[in-house]
PDB file of C-alpha atoms in Angstrom:
ATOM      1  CA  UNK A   1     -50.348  13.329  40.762  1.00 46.00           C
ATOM      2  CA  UNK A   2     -52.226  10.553  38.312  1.00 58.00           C
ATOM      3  CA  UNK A   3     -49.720   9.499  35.782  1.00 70.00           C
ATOM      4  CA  UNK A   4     -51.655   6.474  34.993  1.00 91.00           C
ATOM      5  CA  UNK A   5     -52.779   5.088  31.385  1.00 96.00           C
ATOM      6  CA  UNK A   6     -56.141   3.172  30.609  1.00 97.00           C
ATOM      7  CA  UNK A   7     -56.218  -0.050  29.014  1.00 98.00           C
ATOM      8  CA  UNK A   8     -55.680   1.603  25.284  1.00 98.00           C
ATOM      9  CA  UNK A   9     -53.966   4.340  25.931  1.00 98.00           C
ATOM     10  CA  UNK A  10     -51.423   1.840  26.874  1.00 98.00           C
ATOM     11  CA  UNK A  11     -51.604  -0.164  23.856  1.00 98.00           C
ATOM     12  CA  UNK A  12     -51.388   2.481  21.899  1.00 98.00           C
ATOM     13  CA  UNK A  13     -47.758   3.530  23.593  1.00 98.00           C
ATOM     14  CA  UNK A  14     -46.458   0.234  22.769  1.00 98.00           C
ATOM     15  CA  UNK A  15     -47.713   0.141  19.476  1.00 98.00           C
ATOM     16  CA  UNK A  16     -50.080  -2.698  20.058  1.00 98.00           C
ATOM     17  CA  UNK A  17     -52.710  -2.630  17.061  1.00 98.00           C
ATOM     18  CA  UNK A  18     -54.614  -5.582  17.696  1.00 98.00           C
ATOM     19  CA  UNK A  19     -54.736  -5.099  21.426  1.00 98.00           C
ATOM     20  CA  UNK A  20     -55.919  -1.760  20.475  1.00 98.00           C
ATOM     21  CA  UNK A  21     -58.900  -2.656  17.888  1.00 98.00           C
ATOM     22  CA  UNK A  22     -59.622  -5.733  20.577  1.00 98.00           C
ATOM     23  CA  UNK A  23     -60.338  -2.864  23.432  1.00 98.00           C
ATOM     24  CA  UNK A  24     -61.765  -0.569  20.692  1.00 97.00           C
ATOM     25  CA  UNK A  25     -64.371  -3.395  19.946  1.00 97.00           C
ATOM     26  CA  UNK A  26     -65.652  -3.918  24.126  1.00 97.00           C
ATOM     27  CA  UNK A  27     -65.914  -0.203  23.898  1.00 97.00           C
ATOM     28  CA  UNK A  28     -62.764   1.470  25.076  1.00 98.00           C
ATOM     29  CA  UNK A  29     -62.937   5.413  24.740  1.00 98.00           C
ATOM     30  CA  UNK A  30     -60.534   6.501  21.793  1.00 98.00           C
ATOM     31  CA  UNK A  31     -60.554   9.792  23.240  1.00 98.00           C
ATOM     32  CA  UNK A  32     -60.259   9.403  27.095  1.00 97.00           C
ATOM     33  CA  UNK A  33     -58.242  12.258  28.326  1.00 97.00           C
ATOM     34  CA  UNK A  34     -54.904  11.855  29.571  1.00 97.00           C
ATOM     35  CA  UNK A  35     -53.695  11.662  33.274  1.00 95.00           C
ATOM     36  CA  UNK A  36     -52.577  14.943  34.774  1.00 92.00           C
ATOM     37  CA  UNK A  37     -49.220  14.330  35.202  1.00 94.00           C
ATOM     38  CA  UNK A  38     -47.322  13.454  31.723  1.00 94.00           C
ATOM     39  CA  UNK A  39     -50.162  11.557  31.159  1.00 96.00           C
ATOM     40  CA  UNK A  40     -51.260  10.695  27.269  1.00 98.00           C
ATOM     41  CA  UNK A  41     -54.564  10.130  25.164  1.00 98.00           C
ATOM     42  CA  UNK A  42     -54.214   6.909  22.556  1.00 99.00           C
ATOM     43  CA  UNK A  43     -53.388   9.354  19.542  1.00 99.00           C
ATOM     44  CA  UNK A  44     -50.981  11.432  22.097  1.00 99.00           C
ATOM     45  CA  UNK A  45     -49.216   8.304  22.850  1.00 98.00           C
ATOM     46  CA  UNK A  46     -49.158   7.144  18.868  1.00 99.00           C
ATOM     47  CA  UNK A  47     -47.974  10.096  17.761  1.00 99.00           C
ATOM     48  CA  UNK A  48     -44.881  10.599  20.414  1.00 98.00           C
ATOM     49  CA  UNK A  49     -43.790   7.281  19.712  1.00 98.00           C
ATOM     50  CA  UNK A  50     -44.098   8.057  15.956  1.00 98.00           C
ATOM     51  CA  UNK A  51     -46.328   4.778  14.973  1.00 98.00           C
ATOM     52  CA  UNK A  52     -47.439   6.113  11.766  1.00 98.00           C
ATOM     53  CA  UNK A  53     -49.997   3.419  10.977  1.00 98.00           C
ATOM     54  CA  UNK A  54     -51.255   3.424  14.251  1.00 98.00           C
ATOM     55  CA  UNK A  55     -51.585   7.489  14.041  1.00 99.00           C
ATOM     56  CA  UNK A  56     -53.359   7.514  11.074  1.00 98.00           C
ATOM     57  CA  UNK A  57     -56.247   4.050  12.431  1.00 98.00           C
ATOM     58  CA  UNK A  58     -56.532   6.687  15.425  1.00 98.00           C
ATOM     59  CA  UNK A  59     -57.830   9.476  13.419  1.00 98.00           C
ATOM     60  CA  UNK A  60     -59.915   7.177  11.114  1.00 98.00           C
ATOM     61  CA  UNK A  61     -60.965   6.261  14.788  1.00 97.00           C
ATOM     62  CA  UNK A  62     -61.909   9.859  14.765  1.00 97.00           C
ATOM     63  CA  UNK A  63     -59.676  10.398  17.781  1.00 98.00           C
ATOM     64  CA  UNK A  64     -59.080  14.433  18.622  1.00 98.00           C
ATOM     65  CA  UNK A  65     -55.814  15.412  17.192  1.00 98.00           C
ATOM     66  CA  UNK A  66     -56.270  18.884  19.161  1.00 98.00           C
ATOM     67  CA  UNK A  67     -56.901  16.884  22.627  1.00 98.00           C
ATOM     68  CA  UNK A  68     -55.020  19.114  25.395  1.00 96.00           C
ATOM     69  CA  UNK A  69     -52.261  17.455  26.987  1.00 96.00           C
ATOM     70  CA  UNK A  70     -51.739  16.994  30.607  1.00 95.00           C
ATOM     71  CA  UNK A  71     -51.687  19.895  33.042  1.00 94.00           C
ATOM     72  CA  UNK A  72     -48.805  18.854  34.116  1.00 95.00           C
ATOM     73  CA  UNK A  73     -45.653  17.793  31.549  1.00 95.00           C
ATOM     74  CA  UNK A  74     -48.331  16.915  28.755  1.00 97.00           C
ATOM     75  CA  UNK A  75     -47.926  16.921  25.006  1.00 98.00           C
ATOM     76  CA  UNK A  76     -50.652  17.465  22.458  1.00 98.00           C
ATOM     77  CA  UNK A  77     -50.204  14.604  19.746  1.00 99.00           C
ATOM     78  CA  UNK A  78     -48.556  17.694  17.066  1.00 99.00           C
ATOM     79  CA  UNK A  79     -46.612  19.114  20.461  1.00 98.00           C
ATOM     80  CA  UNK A  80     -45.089  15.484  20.972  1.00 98.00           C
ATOM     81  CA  UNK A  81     -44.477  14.343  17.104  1.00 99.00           C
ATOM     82  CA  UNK A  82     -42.679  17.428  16.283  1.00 98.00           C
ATOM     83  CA  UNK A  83     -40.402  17.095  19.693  1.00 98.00           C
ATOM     84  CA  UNK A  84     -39.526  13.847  19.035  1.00 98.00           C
ATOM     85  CA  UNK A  85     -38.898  14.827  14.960  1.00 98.00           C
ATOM     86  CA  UNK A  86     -41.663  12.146  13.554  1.00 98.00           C
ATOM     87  CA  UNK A  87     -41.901  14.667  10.148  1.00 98.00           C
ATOM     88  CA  UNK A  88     -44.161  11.499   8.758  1.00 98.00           C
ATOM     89  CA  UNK A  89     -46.350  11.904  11.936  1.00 98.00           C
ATOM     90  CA  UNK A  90     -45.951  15.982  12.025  1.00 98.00           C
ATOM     91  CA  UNK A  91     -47.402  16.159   7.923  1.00 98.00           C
ATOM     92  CA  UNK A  92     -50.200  13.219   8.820  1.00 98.00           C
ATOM     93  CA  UNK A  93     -51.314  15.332  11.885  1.00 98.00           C
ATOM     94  CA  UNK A  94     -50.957  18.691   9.336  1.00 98.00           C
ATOM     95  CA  UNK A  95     -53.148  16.718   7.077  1.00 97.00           C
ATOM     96  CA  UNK A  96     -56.013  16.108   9.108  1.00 97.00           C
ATOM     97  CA  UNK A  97     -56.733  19.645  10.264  1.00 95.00           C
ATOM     98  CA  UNK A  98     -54.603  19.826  13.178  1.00 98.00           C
ATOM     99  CA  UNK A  99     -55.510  23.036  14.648  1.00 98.00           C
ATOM    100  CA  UNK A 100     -52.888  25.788  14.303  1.00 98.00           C
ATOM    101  CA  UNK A 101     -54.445  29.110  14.691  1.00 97.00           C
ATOM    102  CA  UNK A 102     -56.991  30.052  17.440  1.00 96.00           C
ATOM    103  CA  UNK A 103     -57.395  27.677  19.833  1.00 96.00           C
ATOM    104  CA  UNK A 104     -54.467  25.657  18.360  1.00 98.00           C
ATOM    105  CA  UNK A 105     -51.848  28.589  17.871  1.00 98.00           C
ATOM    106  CA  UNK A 106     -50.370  27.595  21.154  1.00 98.00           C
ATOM    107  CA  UNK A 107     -49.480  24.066  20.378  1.00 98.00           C
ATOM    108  CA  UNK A 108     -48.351  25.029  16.894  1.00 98.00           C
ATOM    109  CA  UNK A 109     -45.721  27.225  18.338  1.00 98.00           C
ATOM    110  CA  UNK A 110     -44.852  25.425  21.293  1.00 98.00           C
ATOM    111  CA  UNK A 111     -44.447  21.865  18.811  1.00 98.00           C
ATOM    112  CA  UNK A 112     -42.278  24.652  16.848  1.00 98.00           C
ATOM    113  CA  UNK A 113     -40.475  25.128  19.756  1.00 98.00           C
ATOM    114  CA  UNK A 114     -40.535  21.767  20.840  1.00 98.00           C
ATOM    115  CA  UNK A 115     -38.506  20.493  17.756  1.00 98.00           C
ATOM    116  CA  UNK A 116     -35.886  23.123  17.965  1.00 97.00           C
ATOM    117  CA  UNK A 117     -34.604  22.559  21.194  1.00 97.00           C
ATOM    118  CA  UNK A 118     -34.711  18.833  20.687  1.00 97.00           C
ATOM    119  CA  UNK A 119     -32.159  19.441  17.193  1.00 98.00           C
ATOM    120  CA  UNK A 120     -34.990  18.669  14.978  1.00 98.00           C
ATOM    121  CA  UNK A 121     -34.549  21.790  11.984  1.00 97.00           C
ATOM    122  CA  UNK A 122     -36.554  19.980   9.353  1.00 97.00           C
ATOM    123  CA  UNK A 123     -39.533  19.541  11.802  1.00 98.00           C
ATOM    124  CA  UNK A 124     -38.934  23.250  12.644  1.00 97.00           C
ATOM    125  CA  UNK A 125     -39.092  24.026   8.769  1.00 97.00           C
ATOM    126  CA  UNK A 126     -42.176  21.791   8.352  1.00 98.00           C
ATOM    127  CA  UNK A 127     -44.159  22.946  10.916  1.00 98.00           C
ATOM    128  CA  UNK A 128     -43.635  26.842   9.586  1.00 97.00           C
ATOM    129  CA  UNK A 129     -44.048  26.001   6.116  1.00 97.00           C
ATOM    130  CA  UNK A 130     -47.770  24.865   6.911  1.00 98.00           C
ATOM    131  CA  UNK A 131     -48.705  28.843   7.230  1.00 97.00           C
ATOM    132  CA  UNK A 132     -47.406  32.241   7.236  1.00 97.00           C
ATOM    133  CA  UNK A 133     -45.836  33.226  10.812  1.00 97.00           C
ATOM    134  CA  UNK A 134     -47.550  35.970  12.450  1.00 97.00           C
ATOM    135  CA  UNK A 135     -46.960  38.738  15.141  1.00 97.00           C
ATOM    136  CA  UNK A 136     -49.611  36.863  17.390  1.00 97.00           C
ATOM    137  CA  UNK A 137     -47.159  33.880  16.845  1.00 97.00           C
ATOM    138  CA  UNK A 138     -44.241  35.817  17.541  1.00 96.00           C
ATOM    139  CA  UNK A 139     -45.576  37.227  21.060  1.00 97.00           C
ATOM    140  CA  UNK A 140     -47.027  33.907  21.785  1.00 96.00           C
ATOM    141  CA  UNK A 141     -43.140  32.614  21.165  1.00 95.00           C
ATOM    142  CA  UNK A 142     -41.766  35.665  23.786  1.00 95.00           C
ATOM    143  CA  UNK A 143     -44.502  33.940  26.294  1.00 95.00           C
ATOM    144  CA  UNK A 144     -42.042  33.019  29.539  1.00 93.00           C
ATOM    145  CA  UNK A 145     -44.846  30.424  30.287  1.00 94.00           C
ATOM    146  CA  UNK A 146     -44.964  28.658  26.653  1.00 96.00           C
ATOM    147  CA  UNK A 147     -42.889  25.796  27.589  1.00 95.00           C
ATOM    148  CA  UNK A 148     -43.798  25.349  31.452  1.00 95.00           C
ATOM    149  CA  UNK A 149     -43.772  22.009  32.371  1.00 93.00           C
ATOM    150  CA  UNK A 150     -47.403  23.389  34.437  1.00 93.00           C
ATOM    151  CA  UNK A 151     -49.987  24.248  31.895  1.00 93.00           C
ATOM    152  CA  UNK A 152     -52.554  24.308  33.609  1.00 93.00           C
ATOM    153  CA  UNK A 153     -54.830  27.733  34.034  1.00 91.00           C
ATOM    154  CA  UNK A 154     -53.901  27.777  37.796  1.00 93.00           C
ATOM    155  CA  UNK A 155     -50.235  26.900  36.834  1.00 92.00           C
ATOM    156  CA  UNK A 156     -50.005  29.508  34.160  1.00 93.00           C
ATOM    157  CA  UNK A 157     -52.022  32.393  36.022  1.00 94.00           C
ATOM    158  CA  UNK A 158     -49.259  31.980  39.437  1.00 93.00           C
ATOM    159  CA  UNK A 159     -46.529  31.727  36.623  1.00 92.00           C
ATOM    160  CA  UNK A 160     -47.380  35.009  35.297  1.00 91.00           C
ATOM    161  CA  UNK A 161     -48.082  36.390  38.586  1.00 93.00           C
ATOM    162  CA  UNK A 162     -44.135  35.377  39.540  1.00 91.00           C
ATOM    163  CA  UNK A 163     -43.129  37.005  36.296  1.00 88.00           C
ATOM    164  CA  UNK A 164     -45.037  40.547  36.845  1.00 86.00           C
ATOM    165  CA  UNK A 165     -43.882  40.941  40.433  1.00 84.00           C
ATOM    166  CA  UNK A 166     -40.231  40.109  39.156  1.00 75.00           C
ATOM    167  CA  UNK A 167     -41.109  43.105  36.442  1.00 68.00           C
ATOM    168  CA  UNK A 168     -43.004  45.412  39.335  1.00 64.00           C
ATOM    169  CA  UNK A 169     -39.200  44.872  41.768  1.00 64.00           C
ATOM    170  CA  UNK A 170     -37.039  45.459  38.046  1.00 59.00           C
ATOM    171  CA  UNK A 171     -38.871  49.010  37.868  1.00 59.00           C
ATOM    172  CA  UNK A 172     -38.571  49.681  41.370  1.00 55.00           C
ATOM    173  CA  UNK A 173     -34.617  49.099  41.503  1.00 58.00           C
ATOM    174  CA  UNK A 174     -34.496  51.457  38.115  1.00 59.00           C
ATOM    175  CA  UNK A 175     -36.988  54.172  39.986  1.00 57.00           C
ATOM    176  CA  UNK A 176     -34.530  53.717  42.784  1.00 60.00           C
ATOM    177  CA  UNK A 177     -31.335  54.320  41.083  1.00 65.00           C
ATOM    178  CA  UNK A 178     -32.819  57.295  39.194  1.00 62.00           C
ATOM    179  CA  UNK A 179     -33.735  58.575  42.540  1.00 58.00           C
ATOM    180  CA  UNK A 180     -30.138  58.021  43.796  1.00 61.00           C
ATOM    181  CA  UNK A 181     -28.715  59.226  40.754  1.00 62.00           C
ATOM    182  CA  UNK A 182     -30.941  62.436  40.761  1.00 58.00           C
ATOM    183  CA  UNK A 183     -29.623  62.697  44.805  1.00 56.00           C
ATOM    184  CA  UNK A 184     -26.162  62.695  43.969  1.00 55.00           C
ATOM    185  CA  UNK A 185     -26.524  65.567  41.531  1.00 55.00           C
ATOM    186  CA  UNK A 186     -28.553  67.701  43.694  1.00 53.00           C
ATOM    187  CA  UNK A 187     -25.504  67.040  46.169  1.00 53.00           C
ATOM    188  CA  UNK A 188     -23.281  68.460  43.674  1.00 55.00           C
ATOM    189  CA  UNK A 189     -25.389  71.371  42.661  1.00 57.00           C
ATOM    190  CA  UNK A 190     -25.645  72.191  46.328  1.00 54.00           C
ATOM    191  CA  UNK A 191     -21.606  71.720  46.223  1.00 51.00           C
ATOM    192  CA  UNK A 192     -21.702  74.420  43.270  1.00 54.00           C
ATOM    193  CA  UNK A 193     -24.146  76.769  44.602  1.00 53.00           C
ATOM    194  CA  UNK A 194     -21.581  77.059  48.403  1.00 53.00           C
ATOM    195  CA  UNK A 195     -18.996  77.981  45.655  1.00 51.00           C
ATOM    196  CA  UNK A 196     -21.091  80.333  44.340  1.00 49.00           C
ATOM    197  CA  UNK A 197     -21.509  81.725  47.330  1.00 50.00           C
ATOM    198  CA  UNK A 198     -17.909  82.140  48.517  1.00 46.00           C
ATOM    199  CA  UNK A 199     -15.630  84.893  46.274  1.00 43.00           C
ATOM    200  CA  UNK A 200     -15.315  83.743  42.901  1.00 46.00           C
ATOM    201  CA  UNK A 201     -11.722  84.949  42.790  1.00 39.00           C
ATOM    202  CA  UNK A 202     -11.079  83.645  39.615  1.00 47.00           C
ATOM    203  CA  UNK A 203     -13.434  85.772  37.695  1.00 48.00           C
ATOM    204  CA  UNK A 204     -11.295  89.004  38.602  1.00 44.00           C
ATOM    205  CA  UNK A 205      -9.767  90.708  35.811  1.00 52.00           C
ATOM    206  CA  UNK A 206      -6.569  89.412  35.039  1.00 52.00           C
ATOM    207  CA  UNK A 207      -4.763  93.119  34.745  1.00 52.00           C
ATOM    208  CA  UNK A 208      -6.183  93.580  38.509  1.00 48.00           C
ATOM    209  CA  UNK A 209      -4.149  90.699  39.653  1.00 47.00           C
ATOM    210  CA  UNK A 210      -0.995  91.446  38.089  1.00 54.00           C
ATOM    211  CA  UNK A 211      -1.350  95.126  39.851  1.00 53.00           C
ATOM    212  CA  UNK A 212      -1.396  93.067  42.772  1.00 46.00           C
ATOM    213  CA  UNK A 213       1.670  91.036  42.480  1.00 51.00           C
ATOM    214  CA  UNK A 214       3.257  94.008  40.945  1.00 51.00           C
ATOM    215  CA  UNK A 215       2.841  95.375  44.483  1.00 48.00           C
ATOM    216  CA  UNK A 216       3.578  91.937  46.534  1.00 46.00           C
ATOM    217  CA  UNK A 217       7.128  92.237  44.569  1.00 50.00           C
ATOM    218  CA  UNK A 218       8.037  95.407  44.643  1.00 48.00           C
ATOM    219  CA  UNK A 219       6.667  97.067  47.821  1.00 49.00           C
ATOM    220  CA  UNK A 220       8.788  94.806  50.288  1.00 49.00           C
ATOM    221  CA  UNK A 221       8.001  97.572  53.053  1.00 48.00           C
ATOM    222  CA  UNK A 222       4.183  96.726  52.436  1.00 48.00           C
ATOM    223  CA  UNK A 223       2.975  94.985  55.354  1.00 50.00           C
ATOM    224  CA  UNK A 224       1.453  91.290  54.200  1.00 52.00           C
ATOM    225  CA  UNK A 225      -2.255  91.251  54.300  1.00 50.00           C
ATOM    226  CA  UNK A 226      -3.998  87.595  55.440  1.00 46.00           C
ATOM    227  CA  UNK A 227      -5.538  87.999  51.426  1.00 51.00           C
ATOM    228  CA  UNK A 228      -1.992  87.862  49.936  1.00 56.00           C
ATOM    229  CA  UNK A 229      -1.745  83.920  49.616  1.00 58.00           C
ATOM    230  CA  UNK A 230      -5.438  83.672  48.057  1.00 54.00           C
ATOM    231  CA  UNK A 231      -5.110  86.255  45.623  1.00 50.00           C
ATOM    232  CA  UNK A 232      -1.584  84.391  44.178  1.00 59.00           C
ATOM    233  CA  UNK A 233      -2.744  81.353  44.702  1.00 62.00           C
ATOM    234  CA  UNK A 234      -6.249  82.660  42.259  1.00 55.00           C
ATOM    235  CA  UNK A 235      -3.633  84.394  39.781  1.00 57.00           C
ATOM    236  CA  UNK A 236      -1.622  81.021  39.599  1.00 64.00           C
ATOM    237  CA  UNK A 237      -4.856  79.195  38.699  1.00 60.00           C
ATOM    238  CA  UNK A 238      -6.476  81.771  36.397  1.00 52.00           C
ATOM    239  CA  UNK A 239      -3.100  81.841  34.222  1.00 57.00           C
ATOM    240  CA  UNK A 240      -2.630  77.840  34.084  1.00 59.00           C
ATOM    241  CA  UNK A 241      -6.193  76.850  33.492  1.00 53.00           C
ATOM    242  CA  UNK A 242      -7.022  79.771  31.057  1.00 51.00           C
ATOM    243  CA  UNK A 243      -3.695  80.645  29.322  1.00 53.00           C
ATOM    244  CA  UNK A 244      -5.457  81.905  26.342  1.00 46.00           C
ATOM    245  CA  UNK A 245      -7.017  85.281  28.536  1.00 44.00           C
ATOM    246  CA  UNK A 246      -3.973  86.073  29.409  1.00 50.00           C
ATOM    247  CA  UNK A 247      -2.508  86.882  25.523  1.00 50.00           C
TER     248      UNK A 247
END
């Protein structure tokens, strides 16, 4: 990728005035755009390094201060200030009608951005005391692709694209464990309903068990049926787990 820098784009990144206004006079472009990767326009390049004076000829230059920067790890010249925390440079760019709704939101909250990662607070506070904050704002600030270095259409359409097929496999894992979870209790309603199925034992009146064991214990004569070891093993359970029905 073209990182390259024209004649003043490179005087204007090292600050150069009179190299600039000698290249502005044989006709040098004030606004040619920057290179695709991390390249800079003049006013771009001004404005990162924080050369006030040389910021403020640029604009009197009428040089864009809402220029797009590069595709690729670009800055616009409000995007780069703020990161860098050049408040003079952030208020002169404010000044001149830096765009920060519309077509400008995204810079504006990305600069915002920008400066608070970089430990710049009062650039944060500056920047959001130029206007009210707004829900557009805020989603545009829950945007995973607001700070990709790849801001290009193409870059930002396959970045999104990533993101919604990460979504599309999160909601198939969930719809997945639902259905897993909704398997494991069929399994145990099935387990319930072959109980069902087999004697419930324990639902036998407790006064027709005792009359059994009264029988078991007194009756030693009474030949031993193959039921005999259930039925005390259902009386045993029926009296521990339900003490209270037998009062």
């Amino acid at each position: 990728m073209d990182s390259s820098r024209t004649p003043l784009q490179a005087a204007a990144e090292k600050g150069d005035m009179t190299l600039l206004e000698r290249l502005r006079a044989l006709g040098a472009n004030t606004n040619e755009p920057p290179a695709r990767m991390a390249g800079v326009t003049a006013l771009q390049a001004a404005s990162i390094k924080g050369y006030y004076g040389l910021v403020k000829r640029l604009l009197d230059l009428r040089a864009d201060p809402n220029a797009s920067g590069s595709g690729y790890q670009g800055r616009t010249a409000l995007e780069g200030a703020a990161e860098h925390g050049r408040l003079d440079v952030v208020q002169l760019l404010l000044n001149s009608g830096v765009e920060t709704c519309g077509n400008g939101r995204r810079q504006y909250v990305r600069a915002i951005q920008f400066a608070g990662r970089r430990g710049h607070p009062i650039a944060v506070k500056l920047l959001k005391s130029h206007r009210p904050w707004t829900e557009a704002d805020q989603e545009l600030l829950e945007d995973e692709t607001l700070l990709d270095p790849d801001q290009t259409p193409e870059g930002i359409a396959k970045r999104r694209r990533k993101i919604d097929g990460r979504q599309v496999q999160a909601t198939d894992d969930d719809e997945t464990r639902e259905c897993e979870d909704g398997d494991d209790e069929t399994s145990d309603d099935k387990a319930r309903k072959d109980d069902a199925e087999e004697p419930n034992l324990n639902r036998l009146p407790a006064s027709t068990l005792e009359e059994t064991r009264v029988v078991l214990r007194t009756d030693d004569e009474t030949p031993g049926l193959p039921g005999d070891a259930i039925w005390a093993e259902a009386y045993e359970n029926w009296s521990s787990e339900f003490p209270w029905v037998m009062e």
